[in-house]
mmCIF file of C-alpha atoms in Angstrom:
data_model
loop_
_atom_site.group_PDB
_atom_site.id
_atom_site.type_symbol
_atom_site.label_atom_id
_atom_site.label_comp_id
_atom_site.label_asym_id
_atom_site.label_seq_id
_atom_site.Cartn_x
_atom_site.Cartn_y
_atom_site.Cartn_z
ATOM 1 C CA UNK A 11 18.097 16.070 2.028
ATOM 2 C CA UNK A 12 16.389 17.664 5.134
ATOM 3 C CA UNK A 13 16.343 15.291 8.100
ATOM 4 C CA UNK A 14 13.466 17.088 9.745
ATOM 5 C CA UNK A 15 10.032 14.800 10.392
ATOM 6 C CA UNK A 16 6.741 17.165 11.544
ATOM 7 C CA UNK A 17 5.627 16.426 14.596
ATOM 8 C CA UNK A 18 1.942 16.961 14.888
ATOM 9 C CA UNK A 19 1.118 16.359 18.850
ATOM 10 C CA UNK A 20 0.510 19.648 18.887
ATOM 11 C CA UNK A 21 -2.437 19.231 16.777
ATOM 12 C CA UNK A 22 -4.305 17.067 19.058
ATOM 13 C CA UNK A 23 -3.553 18.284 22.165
ATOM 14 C CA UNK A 24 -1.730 20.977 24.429
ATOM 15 C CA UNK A 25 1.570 19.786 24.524
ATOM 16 C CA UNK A 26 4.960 21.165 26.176
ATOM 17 C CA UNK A 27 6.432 23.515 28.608
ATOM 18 C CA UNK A 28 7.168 26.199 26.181
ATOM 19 C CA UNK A 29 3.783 26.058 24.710
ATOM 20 C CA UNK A 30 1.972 29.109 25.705
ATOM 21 C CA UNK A 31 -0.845 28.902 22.651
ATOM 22 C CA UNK A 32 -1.571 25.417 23.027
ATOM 23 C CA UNK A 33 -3.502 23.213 20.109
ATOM 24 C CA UNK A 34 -2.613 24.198 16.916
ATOM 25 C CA UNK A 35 -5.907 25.452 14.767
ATOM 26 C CA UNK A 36 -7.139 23.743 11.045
ATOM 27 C CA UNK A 37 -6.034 26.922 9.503
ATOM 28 C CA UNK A 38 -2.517 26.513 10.969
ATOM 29 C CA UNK A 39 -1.861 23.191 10.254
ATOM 30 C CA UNK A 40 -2.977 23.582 6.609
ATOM 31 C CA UNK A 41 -0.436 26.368 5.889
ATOM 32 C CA UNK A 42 2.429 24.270 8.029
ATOM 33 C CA UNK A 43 1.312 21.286 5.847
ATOM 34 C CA UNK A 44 1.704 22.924 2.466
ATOM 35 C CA UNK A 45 4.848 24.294 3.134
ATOM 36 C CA UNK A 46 6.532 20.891 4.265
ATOM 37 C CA UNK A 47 5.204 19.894 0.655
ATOM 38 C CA UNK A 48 7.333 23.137 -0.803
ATOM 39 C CA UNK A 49 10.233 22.677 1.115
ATOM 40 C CA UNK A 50 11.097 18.996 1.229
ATOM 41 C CA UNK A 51 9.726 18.099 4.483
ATOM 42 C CA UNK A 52 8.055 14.441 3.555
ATOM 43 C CA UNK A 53 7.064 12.613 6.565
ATOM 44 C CA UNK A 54 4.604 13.064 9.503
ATOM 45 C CA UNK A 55 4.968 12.003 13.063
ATOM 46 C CA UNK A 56 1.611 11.237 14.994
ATOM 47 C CA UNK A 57 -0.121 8.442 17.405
ATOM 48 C CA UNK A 58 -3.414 7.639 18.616
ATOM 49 C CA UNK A 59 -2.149 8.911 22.125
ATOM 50 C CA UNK A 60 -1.396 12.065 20.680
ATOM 51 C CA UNK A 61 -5.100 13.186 21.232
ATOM 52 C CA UNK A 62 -7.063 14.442 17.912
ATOM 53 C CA UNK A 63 -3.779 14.290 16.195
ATOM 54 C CA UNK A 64 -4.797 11.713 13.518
ATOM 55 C CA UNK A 65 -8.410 12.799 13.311
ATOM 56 C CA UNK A 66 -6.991 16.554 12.359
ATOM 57 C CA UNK A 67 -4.592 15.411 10.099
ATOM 58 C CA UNK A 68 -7.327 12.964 8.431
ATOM 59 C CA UNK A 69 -8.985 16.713 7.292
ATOM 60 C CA UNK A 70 -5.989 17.127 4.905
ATOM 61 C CA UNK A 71 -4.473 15.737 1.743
ATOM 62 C CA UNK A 72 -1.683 13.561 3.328
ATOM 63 C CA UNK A 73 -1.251 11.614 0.907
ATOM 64 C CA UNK A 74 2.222 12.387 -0.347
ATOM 65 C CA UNK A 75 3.733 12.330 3.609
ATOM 66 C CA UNK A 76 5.479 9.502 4.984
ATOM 67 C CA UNK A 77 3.267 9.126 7.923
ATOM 68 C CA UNK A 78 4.503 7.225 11.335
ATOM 69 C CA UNK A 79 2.211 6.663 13.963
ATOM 70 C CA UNK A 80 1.653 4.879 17.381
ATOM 71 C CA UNK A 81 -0.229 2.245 19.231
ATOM 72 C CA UNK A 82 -0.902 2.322 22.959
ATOM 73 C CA UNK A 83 -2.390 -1.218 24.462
ATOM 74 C CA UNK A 84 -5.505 -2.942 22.528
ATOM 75 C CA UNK A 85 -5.497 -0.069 20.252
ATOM 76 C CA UNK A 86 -5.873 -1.592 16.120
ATOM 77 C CA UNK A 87 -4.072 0.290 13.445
ATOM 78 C CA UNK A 88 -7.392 0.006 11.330
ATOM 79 C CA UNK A 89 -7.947 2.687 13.837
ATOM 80 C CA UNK A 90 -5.682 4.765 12.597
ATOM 81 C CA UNK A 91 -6.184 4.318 8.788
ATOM 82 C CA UNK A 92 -10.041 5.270 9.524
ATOM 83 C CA UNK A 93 -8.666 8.378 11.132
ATOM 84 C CA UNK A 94 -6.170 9.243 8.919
ATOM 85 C CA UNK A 95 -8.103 8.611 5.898
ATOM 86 C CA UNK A 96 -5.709 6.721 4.299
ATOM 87 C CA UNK A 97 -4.545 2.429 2.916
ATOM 88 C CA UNK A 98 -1.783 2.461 4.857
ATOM 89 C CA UNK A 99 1.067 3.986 6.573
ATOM 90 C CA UNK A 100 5.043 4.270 6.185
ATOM 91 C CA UNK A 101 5.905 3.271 9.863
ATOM 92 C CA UNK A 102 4.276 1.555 13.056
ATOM 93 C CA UNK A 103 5.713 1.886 16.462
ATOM 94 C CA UNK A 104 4.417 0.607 20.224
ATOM 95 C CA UNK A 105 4.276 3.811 21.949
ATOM 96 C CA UNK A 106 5.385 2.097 25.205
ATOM 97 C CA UNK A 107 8.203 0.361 24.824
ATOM 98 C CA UNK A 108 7.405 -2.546 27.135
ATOM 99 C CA UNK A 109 4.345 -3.596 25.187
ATOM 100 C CA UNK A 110 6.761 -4.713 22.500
ATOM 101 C CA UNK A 111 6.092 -8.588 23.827
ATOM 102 C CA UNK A 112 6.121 -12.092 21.410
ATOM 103 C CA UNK A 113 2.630 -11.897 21.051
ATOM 104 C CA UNK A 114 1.980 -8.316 19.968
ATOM 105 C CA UNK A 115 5.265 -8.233 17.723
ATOM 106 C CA UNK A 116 3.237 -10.828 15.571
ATOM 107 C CA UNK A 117 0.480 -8.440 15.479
ATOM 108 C CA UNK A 118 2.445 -6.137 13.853
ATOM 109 C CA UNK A 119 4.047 -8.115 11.308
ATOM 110 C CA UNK A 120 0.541 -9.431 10.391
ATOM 111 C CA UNK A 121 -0.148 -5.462 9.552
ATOM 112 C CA UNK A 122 3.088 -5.574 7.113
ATOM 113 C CA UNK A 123 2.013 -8.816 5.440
ATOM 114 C CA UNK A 124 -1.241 -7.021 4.751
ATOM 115 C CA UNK A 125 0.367 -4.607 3.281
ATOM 116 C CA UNK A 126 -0.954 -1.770 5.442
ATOM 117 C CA UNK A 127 2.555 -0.721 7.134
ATOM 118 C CA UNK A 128 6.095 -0.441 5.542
ATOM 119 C CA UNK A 129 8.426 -0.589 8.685
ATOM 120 C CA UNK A 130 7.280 -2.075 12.313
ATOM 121 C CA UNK A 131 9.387 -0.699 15.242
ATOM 122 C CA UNK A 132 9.802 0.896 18.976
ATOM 123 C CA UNK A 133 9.382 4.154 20.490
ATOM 124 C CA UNK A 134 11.864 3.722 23.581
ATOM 125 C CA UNK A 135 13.128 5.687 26.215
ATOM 126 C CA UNK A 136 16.063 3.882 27.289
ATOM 127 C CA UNK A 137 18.997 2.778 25.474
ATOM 128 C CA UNK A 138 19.201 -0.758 27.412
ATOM 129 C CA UNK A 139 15.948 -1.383 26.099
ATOM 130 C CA UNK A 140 16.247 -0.544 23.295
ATOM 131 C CA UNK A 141 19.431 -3.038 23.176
ATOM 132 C CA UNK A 142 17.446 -5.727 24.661
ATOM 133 C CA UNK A 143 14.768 -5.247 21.563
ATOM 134 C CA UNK A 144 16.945 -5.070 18.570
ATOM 135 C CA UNK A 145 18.487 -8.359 19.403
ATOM 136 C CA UNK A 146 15.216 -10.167 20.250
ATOM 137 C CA UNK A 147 12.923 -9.105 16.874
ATOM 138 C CA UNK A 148 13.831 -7.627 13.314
ATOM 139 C CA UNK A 149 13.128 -4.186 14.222
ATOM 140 C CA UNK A 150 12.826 -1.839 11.351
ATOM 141 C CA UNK A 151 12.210 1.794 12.426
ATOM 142 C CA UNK A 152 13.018 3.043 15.646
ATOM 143 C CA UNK A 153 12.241 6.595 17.704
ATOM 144 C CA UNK A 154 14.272 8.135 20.919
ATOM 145 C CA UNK A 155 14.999 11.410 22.414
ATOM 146 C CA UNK A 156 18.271 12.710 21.444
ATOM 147 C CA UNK A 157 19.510 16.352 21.946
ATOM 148 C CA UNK A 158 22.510 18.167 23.410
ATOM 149 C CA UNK A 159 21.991 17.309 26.985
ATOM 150 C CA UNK A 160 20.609 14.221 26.406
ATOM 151 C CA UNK A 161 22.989 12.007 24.628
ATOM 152 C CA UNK A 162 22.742 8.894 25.931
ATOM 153 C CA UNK A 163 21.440 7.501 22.534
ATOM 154 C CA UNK A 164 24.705 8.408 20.671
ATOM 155 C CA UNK A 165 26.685 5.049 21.186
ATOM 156 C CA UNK A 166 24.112 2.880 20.051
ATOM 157 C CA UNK A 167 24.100 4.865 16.643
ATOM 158 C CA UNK A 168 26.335 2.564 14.730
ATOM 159 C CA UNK A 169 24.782 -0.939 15.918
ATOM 160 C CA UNK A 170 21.418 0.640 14.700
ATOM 161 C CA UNK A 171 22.693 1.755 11.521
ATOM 162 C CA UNK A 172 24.555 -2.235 11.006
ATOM 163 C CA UNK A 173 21.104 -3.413 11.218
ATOM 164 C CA UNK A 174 19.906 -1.288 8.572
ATOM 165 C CA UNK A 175 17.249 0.063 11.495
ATOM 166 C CA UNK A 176 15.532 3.731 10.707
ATOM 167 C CA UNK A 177 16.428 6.050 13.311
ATOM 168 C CA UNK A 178 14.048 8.551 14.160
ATOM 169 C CA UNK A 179 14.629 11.150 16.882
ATOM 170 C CA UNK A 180 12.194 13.504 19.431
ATOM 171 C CA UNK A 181 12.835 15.874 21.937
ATOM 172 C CA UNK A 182 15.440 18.053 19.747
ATOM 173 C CA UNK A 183 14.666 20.872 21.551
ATOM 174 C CA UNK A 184 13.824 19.156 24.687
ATOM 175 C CA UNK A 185 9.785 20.223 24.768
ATOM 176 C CA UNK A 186 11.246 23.580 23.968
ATOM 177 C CA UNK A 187 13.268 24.311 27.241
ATOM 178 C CA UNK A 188 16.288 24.743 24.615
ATOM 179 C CA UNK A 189 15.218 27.601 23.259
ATOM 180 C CA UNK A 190 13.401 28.824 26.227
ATOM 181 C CA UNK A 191 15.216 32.521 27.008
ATOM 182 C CA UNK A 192 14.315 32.304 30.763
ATOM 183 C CA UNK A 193 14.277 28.829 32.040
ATOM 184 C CA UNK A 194 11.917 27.888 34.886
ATOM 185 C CA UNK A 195 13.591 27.393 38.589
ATOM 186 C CA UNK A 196 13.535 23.596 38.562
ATOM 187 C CA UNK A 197 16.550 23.725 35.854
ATOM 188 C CA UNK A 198 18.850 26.029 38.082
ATOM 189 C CA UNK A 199 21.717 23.043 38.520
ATOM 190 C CA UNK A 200 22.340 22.913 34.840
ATOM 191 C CA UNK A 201 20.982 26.758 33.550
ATOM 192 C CA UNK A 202 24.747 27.318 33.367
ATOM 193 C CA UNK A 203 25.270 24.333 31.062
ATOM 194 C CA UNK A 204 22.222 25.494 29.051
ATOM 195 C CA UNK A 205 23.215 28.979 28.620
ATOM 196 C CA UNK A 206 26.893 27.775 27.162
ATOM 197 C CA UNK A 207 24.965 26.119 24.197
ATOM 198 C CA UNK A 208 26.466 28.226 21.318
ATOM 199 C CA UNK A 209 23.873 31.265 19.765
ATOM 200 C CA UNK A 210 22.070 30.960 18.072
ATOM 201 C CA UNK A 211 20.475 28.141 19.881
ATOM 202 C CA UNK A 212 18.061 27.386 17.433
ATOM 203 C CA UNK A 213 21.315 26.334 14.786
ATOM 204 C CA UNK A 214 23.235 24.708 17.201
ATOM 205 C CA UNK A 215 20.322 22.391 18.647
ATOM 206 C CA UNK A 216 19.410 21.514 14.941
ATOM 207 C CA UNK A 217 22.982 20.892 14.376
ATOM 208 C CA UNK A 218 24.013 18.792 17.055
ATOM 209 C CA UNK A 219 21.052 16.573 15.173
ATOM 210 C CA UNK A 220 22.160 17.167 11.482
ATOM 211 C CA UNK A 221 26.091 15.622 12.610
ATOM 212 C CA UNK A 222 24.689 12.471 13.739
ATOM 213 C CA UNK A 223 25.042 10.401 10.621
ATOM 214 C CA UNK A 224 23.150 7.438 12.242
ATOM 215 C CA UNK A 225 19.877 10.092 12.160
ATOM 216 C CA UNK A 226 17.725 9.507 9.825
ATOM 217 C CA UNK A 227 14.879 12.353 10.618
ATOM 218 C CA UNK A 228 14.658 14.372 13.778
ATOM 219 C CA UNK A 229 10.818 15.227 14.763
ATOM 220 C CA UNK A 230 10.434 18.489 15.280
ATOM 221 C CA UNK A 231 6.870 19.751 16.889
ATOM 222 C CA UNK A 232 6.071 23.372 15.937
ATOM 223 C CA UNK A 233 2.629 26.121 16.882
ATOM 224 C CA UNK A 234 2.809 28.304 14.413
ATOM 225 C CA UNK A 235 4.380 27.798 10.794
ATOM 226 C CA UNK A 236 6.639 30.712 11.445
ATOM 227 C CA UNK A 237 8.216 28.178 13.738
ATOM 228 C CA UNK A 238 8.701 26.204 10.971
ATOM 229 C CA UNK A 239 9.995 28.400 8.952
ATOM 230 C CA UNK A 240 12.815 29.656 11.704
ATOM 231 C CA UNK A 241 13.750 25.851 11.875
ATOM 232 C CA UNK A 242 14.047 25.050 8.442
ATOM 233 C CA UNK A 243 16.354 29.012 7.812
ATOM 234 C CA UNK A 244 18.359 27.347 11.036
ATOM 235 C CA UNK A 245 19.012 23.942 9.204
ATOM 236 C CA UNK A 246 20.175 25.280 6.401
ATOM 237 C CA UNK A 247 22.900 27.179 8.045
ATOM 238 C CA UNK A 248 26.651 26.038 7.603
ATOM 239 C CA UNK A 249 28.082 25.419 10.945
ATOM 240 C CA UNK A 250 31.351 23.996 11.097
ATOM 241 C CA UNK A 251 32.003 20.614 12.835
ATOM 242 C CA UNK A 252 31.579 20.751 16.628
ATOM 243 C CA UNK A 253 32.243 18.497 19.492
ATOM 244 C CA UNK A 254 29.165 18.784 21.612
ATOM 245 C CA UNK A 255 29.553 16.193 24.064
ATOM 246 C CA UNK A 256 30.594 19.094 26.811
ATOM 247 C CA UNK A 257 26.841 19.707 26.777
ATOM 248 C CA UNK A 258 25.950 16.188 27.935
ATOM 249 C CA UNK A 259 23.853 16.275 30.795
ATOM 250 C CA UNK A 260 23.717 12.864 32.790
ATOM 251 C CA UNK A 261 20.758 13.488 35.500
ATOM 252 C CA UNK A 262 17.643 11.959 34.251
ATOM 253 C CA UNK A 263 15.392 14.507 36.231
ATOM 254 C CA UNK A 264 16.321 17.085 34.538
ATOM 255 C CA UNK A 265 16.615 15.411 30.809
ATOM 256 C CA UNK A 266 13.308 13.310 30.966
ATOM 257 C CA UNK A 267 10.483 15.515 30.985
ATOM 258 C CA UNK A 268 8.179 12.911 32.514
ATOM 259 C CA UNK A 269 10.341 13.255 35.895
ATOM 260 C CA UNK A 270 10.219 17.464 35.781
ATOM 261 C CA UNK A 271 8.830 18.787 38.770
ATOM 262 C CA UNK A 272 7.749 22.081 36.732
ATOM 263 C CA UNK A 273 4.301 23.935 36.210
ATOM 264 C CA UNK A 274 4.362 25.399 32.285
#
């Protein structure tokens, strides 16, 4: 089964540096919608940060999707039903990792004994916090960049998986500057590491993704559904097994896009 997860900040808002058409349009997202119905693609990755994602999506049948979503601060996931136009939702993450407190973690359990989430969890950023939260509550479902430079995740794979925790991961392609032929000027110290990824890019970024076996679903965002389409002819490709770890990049300027000094 297909590990890829849509998602759909690019249906709310104008969103990374390789984005050149920015929001997505209704007609778009309906054709990208029906074919992750035709080809296996069953959940949907959104948040009420993620600008008029969940309104948008609310337009559609979504009712067969898996749908994640997000909560910044006071923000209710009521909120987010009303929006979505739907009872519940498969997963429920804090957005920001460090409003994951005592208080709010009750919050969200009070949501699954209503019956209007599945799985409560943490979008993180860091893999010591992420350590610090899986011993502290019963996390269920958790989200974290993970690609071929940036593989500091990779270690904590196997204590997530003995908790039985769903691992979801984002920045595959690294807000596109993977797959970028030209990369901007910031990203000269490592172009040479980026240019030694194997071609097709496209395969071998999906792939690094498909061998971890601790990865449940890796959220992909796309424009266009012939993006889609390109991603889902490059997962299916057989590539043998490969050691990526000569890829790793350790410098978090250049690996966490909120540090990028860079002008799309």
């Amino acid at each position: 089964m297909s590990k890829i997860a849509l998602g759909t900040v690019q249906f709310g808002m104008d969103y990374g540096i390789s984005n050149k058409t920015g929001q997505v349009s209704s007609e778009e997202i309906e054709n990208i919608l029906g074919y992750c119905k035709e080809n296996g693609i069953d959940t949907l990755d959104t948040a009420q940060g993620y600008g008029e994602s969940e309104k948008v999506l609310g337009q559609f049948n979504i009712s067969s999707f898996k749908i994640i979503t997000k909560l910044i601060g006071n923000a209710k996931l009521e909120t987010s039903l009303e929006n979505l136009k739907v009872q519940n939702v498969y997963g429920l993450m804090f957005h920001r990792e460090n409003e994951c407190n005592d208080e709010t973690w009750k919050q969200f359990e009070s949501y699954k004994a209503q019956g209007l989430v599945k799985k409560i969890g943490v979008s993180v950023y860091t893999p010591k916090v992420l350590e610090d939260l899986i011993e502290r509550y019963p996390i269920e479902i958790v989200q974290f960049p993970m690609n071929i430079l940036d593989q500091s995740f990779v270690p904590l794979l196997p204590k997530l998986k003995s908790k039985n925790i769903e691992v979801h991961t984002r920045s595959t392609f690294l807000q596109g500057l993977l797959l970028m032929e030209e990369v901007p000027e910031y990203f000269n110290p490592i172009k040479d590491k980026i240019n030694s990824v194997p071609k097709p890019r496209l395969v071998h970024t999906l792939n690094f993704g498909k061998q971890q076996s601790g990865v449940d679903r890796m959220v992909l965002g796309v424009t266009r559904l012939q993006d889609l389409q390109e991603i889902v002819e490059a997962y299916s490709c057989n590539v043998s097994k490969i050691d990526y770890s000569q890829y790793m990049v350790t410098d978090e300027k250049y690996i966490n896009p909120s540090l990028w000094q860079v002008k799309k």
